[in-house]
Amino acid sequence: MIRKSRAQSSSLFLMELILAILFFSITSAVCVQFFVKSHLLSQESKVLSQAVNECSNIAELYDSSDSIEEAFSLLEANYPGMITENGTDSFAIMYYDNTFLPCSKEDARYFLKASFTEENCMLKAIIKVTDPADSVIYELNTDHHTARRTDYEEK
C-alpha cells in the first residue's frame, strides 16, 4: 500500500508540473508577440523619422532658393547622387537603402521623389518618400513665395 500512495502523489506532482510548464509556455508565447510587435513599431518609427528628416532637408533647400534652377543647383551640390530633371516636369529622385544612406537604384529600399513647379511668384514642391510597393511613408507639400525684383535689385 505504501507504493500505491507514493505512485498517486508522484502522478499528481507530475500533472502539476505539466500544468506549470503549459502555463509558462503560453505566457512566453504572448510575451514574444509583444516583443516582436514593439520591435516592428520601433523600426517603423525609425523609418518615418528618417523620411521626415530627408523631406524637411529637401524642403529647406528648396525654400532658400529663388528659382527652380537655383533649387536644382543647391540640391545637386548637397546631394551628389540625386537624379534631377529640369524641364516641363521638374523633379528630383534620390534612392536610399535600409539605413537611409544614399545608394543605387538597384539596391534601393526607399525612394524620395520631389516634384517642383513654379506659378507666378510661387515655387511649389511635393516631396514624397515611398517604399518599393509605392506606399507613401511621408509626404510634404511646400510653397515658397519669391519676391519680384526690380532692375536695380538683380544679382
PDB file of N, CA, C and O in Angstrom, residues 92-124:
ATOM      1  N   ALA A  92      13.186  65.643 -58.843  1.00  0.00           N
ATOM      2  CA  ALA A  92      14.448  65.086 -58.364  1.00  0.00           C
ATOM      3  C   ALA A  92      14.146  63.765 -57.675  1.00  0.00           C
ATOM      4  O   ALA A  92      13.124  63.633 -56.992  1.00  0.00           O
ATOM      5  N   ILE A  93      15.019  62.793 -57.857  1.00  0.00           N
ATOM      6  CA  ILE A  93      14.829  61.472 -57.256  1.00  0.00           C
ATOM      7  C   ILE A  93      16.093  61.085 -56.502  1.00  0.00           C
ATOM      8  O   ILE A  93      17.204  61.281 -56.999  1.00  0.00           O
ATOM      9  N   MET A  94      15.902  60.519 -55.331  1.00  0.00           N
ATOM     10  CA  MET A  94      17.021  60.027 -54.521  1.00  0.00           C
ATOM     11  C   MET A  94      16.667  58.623 -54.048  1.00  0.00           C
ATOM     12  O   MET A  94      15.525  58.366 -53.665  1.00  0.00           O
ATOM     13  N   TYR A  95      17.634  57.727 -54.058  1.00  0.00           N
ATOM     14  CA  TYR A  95      17.437  56.347 -53.634  1.00  0.00           C
ATOM     15  C   TYR A  95      18.169  56.107 -52.316  1.00  0.00           C
ATOM     16  O   TYR A  95      19.291  56.561 -52.138  1.00  0.00           O
ATOM     17  N   TYR A  96      17.506  55.390 -51.410  1.00  0.00           N
ATOM     18  CA  TYR A  96      18.080  55.097 -50.090  1.00  0.00           C
ATOM     19  C   TYR A  96      18.010  53.604 -49.794  1.00  0.00           C
ATOM     20  O   TYR A  96      17.082  52.918 -50.225  1.00  0.00           O
ATOM     21  N   ASP A  97      18.985  53.126 -49.004  1.00  0.00           N
ATOM     22  CA  ASP A  97      18.968  51.718 -48.573  1.00  0.00           C
ATOM     23  C   ASP A  97      18.197  51.598 -47.255  1.00  0.00           C
ATOM     24  O   ASP A  97      17.497  52.527 -46.844  1.00  0.00           O
ATOM     25  N   ASN A  98      18.320  50.451 -46.587  1.00  0.00           N
ATOM     26  CA  ASN A  98      17.572  50.200 -45.334  1.00  0.00           C
ATOM     27  C   ASN A  98      17.898  51.180 -44.226  1.00  0.00           C
ATOM     28  O   ASN A  98      17.057  51.459 -43.375  1.00  0.00           O
ATOM     29  N   THR A  99      19.112  51.705 -44.211  1.00  0.00           N
ATOM     30  CA  THR A  99      19.539  52.617 -43.151  1.00  0.00           C
ATOM     31  C   THR A  99      19.481  54.074 -43.592  1.00  0.00           C
ATOM     32  O   THR A  99      20.069  54.927 -42.954  1.00  0.00           O
ATOM     33  N   PHE A 100      18.780  54.324 -44.687  1.00  0.00           N
ATOM     34  CA  PHE A 100      18.612  55.664 -45.248  1.00  0.00           C
ATOM     35  C   PHE A 100      19.937  56.312 -45.656  1.00  0.00           C
ATOM     36  O   PHE A 100      20.114  57.517 -45.523  1.00  0.00           O
ATOM     37  N   LEU A 101      20.819  55.514 -46.176  1.00  0.00           N
ATOM     38  CA  LEU A 101      22.038  56.025 -46.800  1.00  0.00           C
ATOM     39  C   LEU A 101      21.814  56.021 -48.303  1.00  0.00           C
ATOM     40  O   LEU A 101      21.194  55.101 -48.846  1.00  0.00           O
ATOM     41  N   PRO A 102      22.298  57.033 -49.023  1.00  0.00           N
ATOM     42  CA  PRO A 102      22.120  57.063 -50.478  1.00  0.00           C
ATOM     43  C   PRO A 102      22.740  55.836 -51.134  1.00  0.00           C
ATOM     44  O   PRO A 102      23.805  55.368 -50.731  1.00  0.00           O
ATOM     45  N   CYS A 103      22.041  55.304 -52.123  1.00  0.00           N
ATOM     46  CA  CYS A 103      22.534  54.111 -52.822  1.00  0.00           C
ATOM     47  C   CYS A 103      22.061  54.149 -54.270  1.00  0.00           C
ATOM     48  O   CYS A 103      21.412  55.092 -54.703  1.00  0.00           O
ATOM     49  N   SER A 104      22.366  53.089 -55.012  1.00  0.00           N
ATOM     50  CA  SER A 104      21.951  52.995 -56.411  1.00  0.00           C
ATOM     51  C   SER A 104      20.496  52.544 -56.488  1.00  0.00           C
ATOM     52  O   SER A 104      19.912  52.082 -55.510  1.00  0.00           O
ATOM     53  N   LYS A 105      19.935  52.666 -57.675  1.00  0.00           N
ATOM     54  CA  LYS A 105      18.525  52.292 -57.868  1.00  0.00           C
ATOM     55  C   LYS A 105      18.304  50.799 -57.617  1.00  0.00           C
ATOM     56  O   LYS A 105      17.275  50.403 -57.078  1.00  0.00           O
ATOM     57  N   GLU A 106      19.269  49.975 -57.972  1.00  0.00           N
ATOM     58  CA  GLU A 106      19.127  48.527 -57.826  1.00  0.00           C
ATOM     59  C   GLU A 106      19.091  48.105 -56.349  1.00  0.00           C
ATOM     60  O   GLU A 106      18.436  47.138 -55.990  1.00  0.00           O
ATOM     61  N   ASP A 107      19.831  48.814 -55.492  1.00  0.00           N
ATOM     62  CA  ASP A 107      19.910  48.465 -54.074  1.00  0.00           C
ATOM     63  C   ASP A 107      18.915  49.237 -53.218  1.00  0.00           C
ATOM     64  O   ASP A 107      18.930  49.123 -51.997  1.00  0.00           O
ATOM     65  N   ALA A 108      18.057  50.027 -53.839  1.00  0.00           N
ATOM     66  CA  ALA A 108      17.184  50.940 -53.092  1.00  0.00           C
ATOM     67  C   ALA A 108      16.078  50.213 -52.340  1.00  0.00           C
ATOM     68  O   ALA A 108      15.504  49.247 -52.826  1.00  0.00           O
ATOM     69  N   ARG A 109      15.831  50.690 -51.144  1.00  0.00           N
ATOM     70  CA  ARG A 109      14.717  50.212 -50.316  1.00  0.00           C
ATOM     71  C   ARG A 109      13.658  51.303 -50.175  1.00  0.00           C
ATOM     72  O   ARG A 109      12.494  51.023 -50.015  1.00  0.00           O
ATOM     73  N   TYR A 110      14.108  52.562 -50.243  1.00  0.00           N
ATOM     74  CA  TYR A 110      13.202  53.706 -50.149  1.00  0.00           C
ATOM     75  C   TYR A 110      13.538  54.697 -51.254  1.00  0.00           C
ATOM     76  O   TYR A 110      14.690  54.806 -51.676  1.00  0.00           O
ATOM     77  N   PHE A 111      12.508  55.409 -51.723  1.00  0.00           N
ATOM     78  CA  PHE A 111      12.673  56.361 -52.801  1.00  0.00           C
ATOM     79  C   PHE A 111      12.153  57.722 -52.356  1.00  0.00           C
ATOM     80  O   PHE A 111      11.076  57.817 -51.786  1.00  0.00           O
ATOM     81  N   LEU A 112      12.919  58.772 -52.635  1.00  0.00           N
ATOM     82  CA  LEU A 112      12.460  60.131 -52.394  1.00  0.00           C
ATOM     83  C   LEU A 112      12.271  60.787 -53.746  1.00  0.00           C
ATOM     84  O   LEU A 112      13.196  60.812 -54.566  1.00  0.00           O
ATOM     85  N   LYS A 113      11.062  61.276 -54.000  1.00  0.00           N
ATOM     86  CA  LYS A 113      10.791  61.985 -55.252  1.00  0.00           C
ATOM     87  C   LYS A 113      10.227  63.352 -54.906  1.00  0.00           C
ATOM     88  O   LYS A 113       9.277  63.455 -54.142  1.00  0.00           O
ATOM     89  N   ALA A 114      10.847  64.370 -55.458  1.00  0.00           N
ATOM     90  CA  ALA A 114      10.404  65.740 -55.246  1.00  0.00           C
ATOM     91  C   ALA A 114      10.006  66.326 -56.592  1.00  0.00           C
ATOM     92  O   ALA A 114      10.808  66.335 -57.532  1.00  0.00           O
ATOM     93  N   SER A 115       8.765  66.788 -56.690  1.00  0.00           N
ATOM     94  CA  SER A 115       8.265  67.433 -57.906  1.00  0.00           C
ATOM     95  C   SER A 115       8.178  68.932 -57.656  1.00  0.00           C
ATOM     96  O   SER A 115       7.643  69.359 -56.635  1.00  0.00           O
ATOM     97  N   PHE A 116       8.684  69.713 -58.605  1.00  0.00           N
ATOM     98  CA  PHE A 116       8.745  71.159 -58.441  1.00  0.00           C
ATOM     99  C   PHE A 116       7.953  71.857 -59.539  1.00  0.00           C
ATOM    100  O   PHE A 116       8.036  71.467 -60.706  1.00  0.00           O
ATOM    101  N   THR A 117       7.226  72.898 -59.154  1.00  0.00           N
ATOM    102  CA  THR A 117       6.515  73.735 -60.111  1.00  0.00           C
ATOM    103  C   THR A 117       6.697  75.195 -59.720  1.00  0.00           C
ATOM    104  O   THR A 117       6.956  75.509 -58.559  1.00  0.00           O
ATOM    105  N   GLU A 118       6.521  76.067 -60.717  1.00  0.00           N
ATOM    106  CA  GLU A 118       6.629  77.499 -60.478  1.00  0.00           C
ATOM    107  C   GLU A 118       5.445  78.180 -61.145  1.00  0.00           C
ATOM    108  O   GLU A 118       5.223  78.028 -62.343  1.00  0.00           O
ATOM    109  N   GLU A 119       4.641  78.889 -60.364  1.00  0.00           N
ATOM    110  CA  GLU A 119       3.488  79.617 -60.868  1.00  0.00           C
ATOM    111  C   GLU A 119       3.578  81.052 -60.364  1.00  0.00           C
ATOM    112  O   GLU A 119       3.592  81.272 -59.148  1.00  0.00           O
ATOM    113  N   ASN A 120       3.587  81.996 -61.289  1.00  0.00           N
ATOM    114  CA  ASN A 120       3.734  83.416 -60.948  1.00  0.00           C
ATOM    115  C   ASN A 120       4.963  83.588 -60.058  1.00  0.00           C
ATOM    116  O   ASN A 120       6.065  83.345 -60.489  1.00  0.00           O
ATOM    117  N   CYS A 121       4.786  83.981 -58.828  1.00  0.00           N
ATOM    118  CA  CYS A 121       5.909  84.155 -57.905  1.00  0.00           C
ATOM    119  C   CYS A 121       5.933  83.078 -56.832  1.00  0.00           C
ATOM    120  O   CYS A 121       6.515  83.261 -55.766  1.00  0.00           O
ATOM    121  N   MET A 122       5.286  81.963 -57.082  1.00  0.00           N
ATOM    122  CA  MET A 122       5.213  80.877 -56.098  1.00  0.00           C
ATOM    123  C   MET A 122       5.988  79.664 -56.595  1.00  0.00           C
ATOM    124  O   MET A 122       5.782  79.197 -57.712  1.00  0.00           O
ATOM    125  N   LEU A 123       6.868  79.190 -55.755  1.00  0.00           N
ATOM    126  CA  LEU A 123       7.552  77.928 -56.004  1.00  0.00           C
ATOM    127  C   LEU A 123       6.850  76.877 -55.168  1.00  0.00           C
ATOM    128  O   LEU A 123       6.676  77.047 -53.961  1.00  0.00           O
ATOM    129  N   LYS A 124       6.434  75.787 -55.795  1.00  0.00           N
ATOM    130  CA  LYS A 124       5.719  74.726 -55.089  1.00  0.00           C
ATOM    131  C   LYS A 124       6.477  73.423 -55.233  1.00  0.00           C
ATOM    132  O   LYS A 124       7.028  73.126 -56.293  1.00  0.00           O
TER     133      LYS A 124
END
